[in-house]
Tab-separated table of C-alpha atoms in Angstrom:
chain	number	residue	atom	x	y	z
A	215	MET	CA	204.793	-126.070	-102.106
A	216	PRO	CA	201.578	-126.734	-104.238
A	217	THR	CA	200.353	-130.299	-104.077
A	218	ASP	CA	198.173	-132.267	-106.377
A	219	LYS	CA	194.935	-131.317	-104.503
A	220	MET	CA	195.834	-127.583	-105.208
A	221	ALA	CA	196.273	-128.114	-108.980
A	222	THR	CA	192.580	-127.358	-109.744
A	223	VAL	CA	192.730	-123.955	-107.891
A	224	ASP	CA	193.369	-120.737	-109.748
A	225	PRO	CA	197.272	-120.241	-109.190
A	226	ASN	CA	196.711	-116.441	-109.443
A	227	ALA	CA	194.020	-116.349	-106.617
A	228	LYS	CA	195.023	-114.210	-103.525
A	229	SER	CA	192.151	-115.132	-101.248
A	230	VAL	CA	189.656	-117.952	-100.566
A	231	PRO	CA	185.758	-117.486	-100.345
A	232	LEU	CA	184.709	-117.399	-96.733
A	233	GLU	CA	182.565	-120.338	-95.691
A	234	GLY	CA	182.104	-122.748	-92.931
A	235	LEU	CA	184.954	-122.460	-90.355
A	236	SER	CA	186.918	-119.634	-92.057
A	237	LEU	CA	183.574	-117.539	-92.085
A	238	SER	CA	183.114	-118.440	-88.303
A	239	ILE	CA	186.573	-117.243	-87.365
A	240	VAL	CA	185.903	-113.742	-88.834
A	241	VAL	CA	182.349	-113.201	-87.722
A	242	VAL	CA	182.565	-114.860	-84.132
A	243	SER	CA	185.996	-113.149	-83.611
A	244	LEU	CA	184.658	-109.720	-84.634
A	245	VAL	CA	181.450	-110.171	-82.407
A	246	PHE	CA	183.585	-110.972	-79.360
A	247	LEU	CA	185.927	-108.184	-80.189
A	248	PHE	CA	183.024	-105.631	-80.452
A	249	LEU	CA	181.602	-106.777	-77.079
A	250	SER	CA	185.095	-106.627	-75.538
A	251	VAL	CA	185.995	-103.126	-76.736
A	252	LEU	CA	182.566	-101.995	-75.549
A	253	ALA	CA	183.034	-103.484	-72.055
A	254	VAL	CA	186.545	-102.511	-71.604
A	255	GLY	CA	185.941	-98.974	-72.983
A	256	ALA	CA	183.258	-98.347	-70.476
A	257	ARG	CA	185.228	-99.710	-67.716
A	258	THR	CA	188.218	-97.558	-68.623
A	259	TYR	CA	185.901	-94.434	-68.743
A	260	ILE	CA	184.348	-95.186	-65.384
A	261	ARG	CA	187.725	-95.771	-63.696
A	262	LEU	CA	189.204	-92.606	-65.270
A	263	THR	CA	186.290	-90.466	-64.472
A	264	ASP	CA	186.272	-91.765	-60.864
A	265	ARG	CA	190.178	-91.117	-60.748
A	266	VAL	CA	190.850	-94.703	-59.712
A	267	PHE	CA	192.318	-96.008	-62.778
A	268	GLY	CA	194.831	-98.661	-61.501
A	269	LEU	CA	197.504	-101.102	-62.767
A	270	ASP	CA	194.715	-103.937	-63.590
A	271	ASP	CA	192.762	-101.360	-65.772
A	272	GLY	CA	195.918	-100.419	-67.494
A	273	LEU	CA	196.833	-104.035	-68.311
A	274	MET	CA	193.358	-104.749	-69.376
A	275	LEU	CA	193.323	-101.817	-71.782
A	276	PHE	CA	196.638	-102.852	-73.168
A	277	GLY	CA	195.613	-106.540	-73.625
A	278	THR	CA	192.405	-105.430	-75.427
A	279	ILE	CA	194.425	-103.300	-77.872
A	280	VAL	CA	196.682	-106.237	-78.518
A	281	TYR	CA	193.351	-108.332	-78.923
A	282	VAL	CA	192.273	-106.003	-81.620
A	283	ALA	CA	195.514	-106.937	-83.599
A	284	THR	CA	194.974	-110.646	-82.741
A	285	VAL	CA	191.455	-110.589	-84.357
A	286	ALA	CA	192.759	-108.626	-87.405
A	287	LEU	CA	195.527	-111.153	-88.073
A	288	SER	CA	193.124	-114.169	-87.565
A	289	SER	CA	190.601	-112.584	-89.841
A	290	TYR	CA	193.237	-111.863	-92.571
A	291	ALA	CA	194.650	-115.382	-92.199
A	292	ALA	CA	191.089	-116.781	-92.779
A	293	PHE	CA	190.879	-114.819	-96.090
A	294	VAL	CA	194.050	-116.615	-97.210
A	295	GLY	CA	193.520	-120.050	-96.161
A	296	LEU	CA	193.103	-120.485	-92.388
A	297	GLY	CA	190.185	-122.601	-91.579
A	298	SER	CA	189.897	-123.924	-95.202
A	299	HIS	CA	190.753	-127.433	-96.712
A	300	ASP	CA	193.701	-127.931	-98.916
A	301	VAL	CA	191.668	-128.338	-101.928
A	302	MET	CA	190.653	-124.761	-101.730
A	303	LEU	CA	194.085	-123.317	-101.604
A	304	ASN	CA	196.914	-122.632	-104.013
A	305	GLY	CA	200.547	-122.308	-103.168
A	306	PHE	CA	200.376	-118.579	-102.327
A	307	MET	CA	197.418	-119.067	-100.073
A	308	ALA	CA	198.928	-122.125	-98.307
A	309	GLU	CA	202.066	-120.098	-97.471
A	310	GLU	CA	200.244	-116.994	-96.396
A	311	GLY	CA	197.774	-118.801	-94.241
A	312	LYS	CA	200.526	-120.516	-92.328
A	313	LYS	CA	202.602	-117.197	-92.166
A	314	TYR	CA	199.752	-115.266	-90.572
A	315	PHE	CA	198.749	-118.007	-88.315
A	316	THR	CA	202.386	-118.051	-86.973
A	317	ILE	CA	202.285	-114.353	-86.380
A	318	TRP	CA	198.805	-114.650	-84.777
A	319	ILE	CA	200.267	-117.088	-82.179
A	320	LEU	CA	203.162	-114.630	-81.257
A	321	VAL	CA	200.620	-111.696	-80.877
A	322	TYR	CA	198.005	-113.847	-79.038
A	323	VAL	CA	200.269	-114.789	-76.364
A	324	HIS	CA	200.874	-111.148	-75.500
A	325	SER	CA	197.118	-110.390	-75.198
A	326	LEU	CA	196.627	-113.583	-73.208
A	327	ALA	CA	199.314	-112.687	-70.633
A	328	THR	CA	198.396	-109.037	-70.062
A	329	ILE	CA	194.608	-109.875	-69.661
A	330	LYS	CA	195.216	-112.607	-67.279
A	331	SER	CA	197.651	-110.423	-65.378
A	332	SER	CA	195.001	-107.784	-64.965
A	333	ILE	CA	192.496	-110.308	-63.664
A	334	CYS	CA	195.115	-111.641	-61.169
A	335	ILE	CA	195.902	-108.123	-59.986
A	336	THR	CA	192.270	-107.360	-59.495
A	337	ILE	CA	191.838	-110.391	-57.387
A	338	LEU	CA	194.984	-109.458	-55.431
A	339	ARG	CA	193.374	-106.132	-54.673
A	340	ILE	CA	190.134	-107.675	-53.253
A	341	ALA	CA	191.991	-110.383	-51.407
A	342	GLY	CA	192.947	-107.682	-48.988
A	343	THR	CA	195.295	-109.044	-46.094
A	344	LYS	CA	194.445	-112.651	-46.660
A	345	MET	CA	197.978	-113.972	-46.991
A	346	ALA	CA	197.097	-117.358	-48.382
A	347	MET	CA	195.081	-115.658	-51.274
A	348	ARG	CA	197.813	-113.284	-51.987
A	349	ILE	CA	200.340	-115.947	-52.406
A	350	ALA	CA	198.101	-118.020	-54.580
A	351	VAL	CA	197.640	-114.958	-56.906
A	352	TRP	CA	201.288	-114.345	-57.094
A	353	VAL	CA	201.783	-118.017	-58.004
A	354	LEU	CA	199.100	-117.577	-60.812
A	355	LEU	CA	201.022	-114.707	-62.113
A	356	ALA	CA	204.257	-116.551	-62.114
A	357	ILE	CA	202.638	-119.424	-64.123
A	358	THR	CA	201.157	-117.027	-66.481
A	359	TRP	CA	204.224	-115.391	-67.448
A	360	ALA	CA	206.375	-118.580	-67.380
A	361	SER	CA	204.011	-119.954	-70.002
A	362	TYR	CA	204.034	-116.886	-71.980
A	363	LEU	CA	207.782	-117.070	-72.211
A	364	VAL	CA	207.907	-120.836	-73.078
A	365	THR	CA	205.311	-120.279	-75.731
A	366	PHE	CA	206.702	-117.167	-77.300
A	367	ILE	CA	210.440	-118.151	-77.211
A	368	GLY	CA	209.553	-121.645	-78.351
A	369	ASP	CA	207.440	-120.587	-81.376
A	370	MET	CA	210.167	-118.190	-82.373
A	371	LEU	CA	212.895	-120.871	-82.364
A	372	VAL	CA	210.963	-123.916	-83.453
A	373	CYS	CA	212.171	-123.033	-87.026
A	374	ARG	CA	215.395	-121.259	-87.666
A	375	PRO	CA	215.036	-118.755	-89.358
A	376	ILE	CA	211.319	-118.381	-88.517
A	377	GLU	CA	210.337	-117.958	-92.122
A	378	ALA	CA	210.790	-121.711	-92.493
A	379	SER	CA	207.568	-122.080	-90.557
A	380	TRP	CA	205.578	-121.253	-93.671
A	381	LYS	CA	208.302	-121.630	-96.401
A	382	SER	CA	208.922	-125.341	-96.500
A	383	GLU	CA	211.280	-125.049	-99.537
A	384	LEU	CA	213.871	-123.414	-97.026
A	385	VAL	CA	213.920	-126.744	-95.083
A	386	LEU	CA	213.993	-128.839	-98.262
A	387	SER	CA	216.874	-126.930	-99.696
A	388	GLY	CA	218.875	-127.094	-96.487
A	389	GLN	CA	218.771	-123.309	-95.775
A	390	ALA	CA	216.713	-123.741	-92.634
A	391	TYR	CA	216.120	-126.261	-89.928
A	392	CYS	CA	212.785	-127.000	-88.082
A	393	SER	CA	212.556	-129.085	-84.919
A	394	PRO	CA	210.304	-132.062	-84.919
A	395	MET	CA	206.711	-131.349	-84.599
A	396	GLU	CA	206.618	-133.130	-81.288
A	397	LEU	CA	208.183	-130.023	-79.997
A	398	MET	CA	205.500	-127.839	-81.221
A	399	ILE	CA	202.788	-130.178	-79.768
A	400	GLY	CA	204.564	-130.201	-76.394
A	401	LEU	CA	204.696	-126.374	-76.350
A	402	SER	CA	201.071	-126.289	-77.312
A	403	HIS	CA	200.092	-128.673	-74.559
A	404	THR	CA	202.133	-126.898	-71.932
A	405	ALA	CA	200.532	-123.577	-72.734
A	406	THR	CA	197.062	-125.203	-72.805
A	407	GLY	CA	197.495	-126.929	-69.539
A	408	SER	CA	198.791	-123.868	-67.822
A	409	THR	CA	195.930	-121.715	-69.411
A	410	ILE	CA	193.244	-124.140	-68.099
A	411	ALA	CA	194.762	-124.137	-64.520
A	412	THR	CA	195.036	-120.389	-64.357
A	413	ASP	CA	191.535	-119.820	-65.868
A	414	LEU	CA	189.964	-122.155	-63.286
A	415	ALA	CA	191.881	-120.587	-60.503
A	416	CYS	CA	190.923	-116.986	-61.674
A	417	ALA	CA	187.361	-118.131	-61.384
A	418	VAL	CA	187.562	-120.060	-58.034
A	419	LEU	CA	189.596	-117.741	-55.942
A	420	PRO	CA	187.057	-114.854	-56.186
A	421	GLY	CA	184.307	-117.254	-55.091
A	422	ILE	CA	186.465	-118.333	-52.074
A	423	ILE	CA	186.909	-114.722	-51.155
A	424	LEU	CA	183.176	-114.007	-51.417
A	425	TRP	CA	182.083	-117.014	-49.465
A	426	ASN	CA	182.639	-115.708	-46.084
A	427	THR	CA	181.739	-112.058	-46.886
A	428	GLN	CA	178.475	-110.356	-45.631
A	429	MET	CA	176.535	-110.060	-48.857
A	430	ASP	CA	172.884	-110.653	-49.327
A	431	LYS	CA	171.921	-113.899	-51.115
A	432	LYS	CA	171.085	-112.132	-54.348
A	433	SER	CA	174.409	-110.350	-54.661
A	434	LYS	CA	176.250	-113.715	-53.993
A	435	LEU	CA	174.167	-115.431	-56.662
A	436	SER	CA	175.052	-112.611	-59.213
A	437	ALA	CA	178.570	-112.875	-58.300
A	438	TYR	CA	178.783	-116.603	-58.752
A	439	ALA	CA	176.923	-116.416	-61.928
A	440	LEU	CA	179.599	-114.032	-63.299
A	441	LEU	CA	182.226	-116.418	-62.141
A	442	SER	CA	180.540	-119.337	-64.009
A	443	PHE	CA	180.479	-117.150	-67.144
A	444	ALA	CA	184.289	-116.491	-66.680
A	445	SER	CA	184.986	-120.238	-66.097
A	446	MET	CA	183.701	-120.849	-69.649
A	447	ALA	CA	187.188	-119.668	-70.868
A	448	SER	CA	188.739	-122.757	-69.364
A	449	ILE	CA	185.979	-124.900	-71.076
A	450	VAL	CA	186.927	-123.324	-74.405
A	451	THR	CA	190.513	-123.992	-73.765
A	452	ILE	CA	189.847	-127.691	-72.997
A	453	ILE	CA	188.116	-128.186	-76.340
A	454	ARG	CA	190.873	-126.377	-78.159
A	455	ALA	CA	193.409	-129.075	-76.764
A	456	PHE	CA	191.801	-131.711	-78.996
A	457	TYR	CA	193.016	-130.039	-82.121
A	458	ILE	CA	196.726	-129.684	-81.191
A	459	ASN	CA	197.786	-133.258	-82.331
A	460	HIS	CA	196.944	-132.367	-85.896
A	461	TYR	CA	200.441	-130.750	-85.946
A	462	LEU	CA	201.603	-134.360	-86.524
A	463	THR	CA	200.036	-134.421	-89.946
A	464	PRO	CA	200.735	-131.195	-91.647
A	465	GLU	CA	199.810	-132.383	-95.052
A	466	ASP	CA	196.326	-133.349	-93.827
A	467	ASN	CA	194.403	-130.052	-94.018
A	468	LEU	CA	196.655	-128.495	-91.326
A	469	LEU	CA	195.121	-124.923	-91.917
A	470	PHE	CA	191.685	-126.234	-91.491
A	471	TRP	CA	192.409	-127.907	-88.111
A	472	VAL	CA	194.510	-125.087	-86.599
A	473	GLY	CA	191.776	-122.752	-87.675
A	474	HIS	CA	189.740	-124.231	-84.682
A	475	ILE	CA	192.625	-123.233	-82.315
A	476	ALA	CA	192.510	-119.666	-83.568
A	477	LEU	CA	188.774	-119.319	-83.283
A	478	LEU	CA	188.645	-120.897	-79.793
A	479	SER	CA	191.528	-118.774	-78.619
A	480	ASN	CA	189.773	-115.564	-79.729
A	481	ILE	CA	186.632	-116.565	-77.850
A	482	GLU	CA	188.657	-117.312	-74.769
A	483	ILE	CA	190.384	-113.749	-74.793
A	484	GLY	CA	186.813	-112.135	-75.398
A	485	ILE	CA	185.389	-113.928	-72.449
A	486	GLY	CA	188.126	-112.694	-70.152
A	487	CYS	CA	187.774	-109.104	-71.307
A	488	ILE	CA	183.979	-109.070	-70.879
A	489	ALA	CA	183.782	-111.050	-67.559
A	490	SER	CA	186.464	-108.894	-65.874
A	491	SER	CA	184.732	-105.689	-66.920
A	492	ILE	CA	181.055	-106.490	-65.874
A	493	PRO	CA	181.492	-105.558	-62.105
A	494	THR	CA	182.539	-102.101	-63.115
A	495	LEU	CA	179.591	-101.844	-65.549
A	496	ARG	CA	177.179	-102.897	-62.713
A	497	ARG	CA	178.521	-100.054	-60.549
A	498	LEU	CA	177.758	-97.698	-63.419
A	499	PHE	CA	174.185	-99.002	-63.636
A	500	ALA	CA	173.715	-98.831	-59.718
A	501	ARG	CA	175.072	-95.310	-59.873
A	502	ASN	CA	172.552	-94.117	-62.437
A	503	ASN	CA	169.813	-95.803	-60.535
A	504	ASN	CA	170.665	-94.212	-57.301
A	505	ASN	CA	171.094	-90.719	-59.143
A	506	SER	CA	167.598	-91.105	-60.518
A	507	GLN	CA	166.145	-91.909	-57.048
A	508	ALA	CA	168.123	-89.083	-55.321
A	509	SER	CA	166.765	-86.574	-57.935
A	510	SER	CA	163.068	-87.118	-56.249
A	511	ARG	CA	164.281	-86.567	-52.741
A	512	LYS	CA	166.937	-84.702	-50.736
A	513	PRO	CA	168.327	-86.653	-47.865
A	514	TRP	CA	170.527	-83.780	-46.710
A	515	ASP	CA	167.408	-81.629	-46.089
A	516	ARG	CA	166.110	-84.148	-43.552
A	517	ARG	CA	165.884	-82.805	-39.917
A	518	GLY	CA	165.333	-84.412	-36.498
A	519	PRO	CA	167.133	-86.046	-33.869
A	520	LYS	CA	166.975	-89.365	-35.544
A	521	SER	CA	168.699	-88.401	-38.779
A	522	LEU	CA	172.453	-88.750	-39.405
A	523	ILE	CA	174.278	-86.817	-41.919
A	524	THR	CA	178.248	-86.854	-42.314
A	525	PHE	CA	180.529	-84.776	-44.464
A	526	GLY	CA	184.152	-85.028	-45.382
A	527	SER	CA	184.809	-88.798	-45.530
A	528	LEU	CA	188.404	-89.472	-46.239
A	529	PRO	CA	190.710	-92.523	-46.760
A	530	ALA	CA	192.700	-93.321	-43.533
A	531	ASN	CA	195.961	-92.859	-45.502
A	532	HIS	CA	195.250	-89.475	-47.034
A	533	GLY	CA	197.650	-86.684	-46.987
A	534	ARG	CA	198.368	-83.352	-48.400
A	535	GLY	CA	198.754	-83.160	-52.008
A	536	SER	CA	197.751	-86.736	-52.470
A	537	GLY	CA	195.285	-85.798	-55.180
A	538	SER	CA	193.182	-88.758	-56.244
A	539	ARG	CA	194.530	-90.629	-53.381
A	540	ASN	CA	191.971	-88.816	-51.227
A	541	LYS	CA	189.379	-91.134	-52.700
A	542	PHE	CA	188.328	-94.581	-51.737
A	543	ARG	CA	189.466	-96.936	-54.662
A	544	ASN	CA	187.981	-100.170	-53.332
A	545	PRO	CA	185.203	-101.476	-51.151
A	546	THR	CA	187.834	-102.839	-48.939
A	547	ASP	CA	189.367	-99.366	-48.198
A	548	THR	CA	189.085	-97.963	-44.674
A	549	GLY	CA	188.638	-94.349	-43.535
A	550	PHE	CA	187.106	-91.990	-41.133
A	551	SER	CA	184.278	-89.433	-41.112
A	552	LEU	CA	183.239	-86.661	-38.828
A	553	ALA	CA	179.655	-86.566	-37.780
A	554	THR	CA	177.333	-84.280	-35.718
A	555	VAL	CA	174.532	-86.217	-33.839
A	556	ASN	CA	171.810	-84.605	-31.813
A	557	ALA	CA	170.175	-86.480	-29.052
A	558	GLN	CA	167.476	-85.617	-26.499
A	559	GLY	CA	167.389	-86.604	-22.903
A	560	ASP	CA	169.195	-85.811	-19.660
A	561	TRP	CA	173.010	-85.510	-19.548
A	562	GLU	CA	175.563	-85.883	-16.826
A	563	ARG	CA	178.662	-83.918	-16.702
A	564	LEU	CA	181.748	-86.022	-16.220
A	565	ARG	CA	184.531	-85.225	-13.818
A	566	ASP	CA	188.008	-86.547	-13.346
A	567	GLY	CA	187.874	-90.239	-12.638
A	568	ASP	CA	184.400	-90.484	-13.898
A	569	SER	CA	185.550	-92.411	-16.901
A	570	ASP	CA	185.996	-95.409	-14.721
A	571	LYS	CA	182.409	-95.453	-13.810
A	572	ASN	CA	180.036	-98.083	-15.406
A	573	LEU	CA	177.713	-95.738	-17.290
A	574	SER	CA	175.916	-98.392	-19.299
A	575	THR	CA	173.239	-100.589	-17.905
A	576	GLU	CA	170.630	-102.870	-19.455
A	577	GLY	CA	169.184	-101.116	-22.297
A	578	GLY	CA	172.439	-99.248	-23.114
A	579	VAL	CA	171.631	-95.979	-21.034
A	580	HIS	CA	172.822	-95.088	-17.675
A	581	GLU	CA	170.157	-95.325	-15.030
A	582	SER	CA	170.304	-91.705	-14.041
A	583	GLY	CA	169.732	-90.632	-17.519
A	584	GLY	CA	173.368	-90.807	-18.671
A	585	ILE	CA	175.236	-89.941	-21.856
A	586	ARG	CA	175.292	-93.274	-23.686
A	587	ALA	CA	172.715	-94.362	-26.305
A	588	ASP	CA	173.131	-97.083	-28.826
A	589	TYR	CA	171.539	-96.628	-32.317
A	590	THR	CA	171.636	-98.543	-35.492
A	591	TYR	CA	171.571	-96.669	-38.792
A	592	ALA	CA	170.990	-97.718	-42.440
A	593	VAL	CA	173.242	-95.580	-44.463
A	594	GLU	CA	173.965	-94.779	-48.073
A	595	LEU	CA	176.802	-93.010	-49.853
A	596	SER	CA	175.747	-90.560	-52.566
A	597	GLN	CA	177.179	-87.496	-54.408
A	598	SER	CA	175.540	-84.199	-53.374
A	599	PRO	CA	174.805	-81.954	-56.372
A	600	GLU	CA	175.043	-78.946	-53.981
A	601	HIS	CA	178.683	-79.710	-52.974
A	602	GLY	CA	180.372	-80.557	-56.253
A	603	LYS	CA	182.601	-83.444	-55.804
A	604	SER	CA	181.743	-83.782	-52.029
A	605	PHE	CA	180.024	-86.841	-50.763
A	606	TYR	CA	177.567	-87.404	-48.054
A	607	ILE	CA	176.264	-90.314	-46.052
A	608	SER	CA	172.599	-90.019	-45.064
A	609	GLY	CA	170.722	-92.382	-42.956
A	610	GLU	CA	167.652	-93.263	-40.894
A	611	ARG	CA	167.522	-94.855	-37.590
A	612	VAL	CA	166.286	-98.458	-37.727
C-alpha cells in the first residue's frame, strides 16, 4: 500500500535509481560473485583433471551455482527498492522489493547450507582418523542443516499464503494471516547464531588439526592466514545481526535496513567460496612452478649409488578396475612403492637362523661389513613427461 511519503514518486515508475546502499548491493555482490566463480571454477577444473573430484567439490560447485541466483535476485531487488528509503518508492516498487527479498532469503539458505557442508566435508577428509574431530564435524553438519530447515520452513510459513509477505492488502482484507514479527526476528537470530558458531568452528577446527602437523613455519603461517580470512565470514554475520530488529518497524524504511542483510549475506557466501578454494589454487601454482623447474633438469637421468628413483606408486587400497581410485586423493593417503637401490660394500650371505643375529652395530652397519645401511633421502613427487601419466619419485642422499 502506498504511503504519504510515496505520493511524490512517479506512480508508473518500475525501478529506482541505484545509489548508496542499493548501488553497493549490486556492485559488491557482483565483485564477490566474479571472484567466487573464478576460484570455484579453477578448483573444479583442477579436481576434474586430476580425477579426484569429490563430494565436497560437488557441493561447492552446486552452492556456487545457487549463489549466482542469489546475487541475481538481490541485484534485481535493489533495482526495485531493496536498499532504498521509502521516499524513493511507489507502491509497485515497495511490493516488488519485499517480494524479491523474500525469494532471495529462500534461495540464500540453500546456497549457505551447501557451501558450508562442502567445507565441513573437506575438514572431515583432512581430519583422518581423529575421532574427536570427526564427531565435531558431524555436529557442525547437523547444526547447519537444522538451521537451514528452521529458516526455510519458518520463512515459508510466517505468512499464509506466502504472498501476504509482500501484499499487505491480503492481511488487511482477512484473506491471509501473518505471524507476529517477533517470530521473524526469532528465526533470523536463530539462523544468525548458528551461522556464527559454524563459521567460527569451520575456521578453528582446521587450525587445531594443523597445530601438531610436521609443517614448516612458513606453511603454517600461510595456513593460519587463510583461516583468518575465512573467519571474516563470522565477523560479517555478527555485523548483520544488528539489522534484524528493524523487522519490528516495517513502516520505517524496512527495505533500506534489510538491504544491509542482503549485502552482508552475499559477502559471507563469497568469502566461503573463495577461502575454501584457495588451497587447491595454491596446488596449481606449485605444480606450475615445479614443472618449470623440471624442464631445466631431468632427475630420472641421474645415476650413481646415492640416487633413488621409484616407479609405480599406488594407493594401498588399489584394485583391479578401480579407475581413478588408483590415485592418491589427499595428502593423508597411504600407499606403497617399489624401489631399486644400489649400494656398494661387502655383503654377507644369510643362512637359516641368521635372521636372529644382531646385524646392526653403532653406525648402522655390521662390523664384518654386513648388509644394513641407513640413509636419509630428500624426495619429490613429479610427473615424468617420458611416461605419460606415470609418476616418479626422485631424491638425493642427505
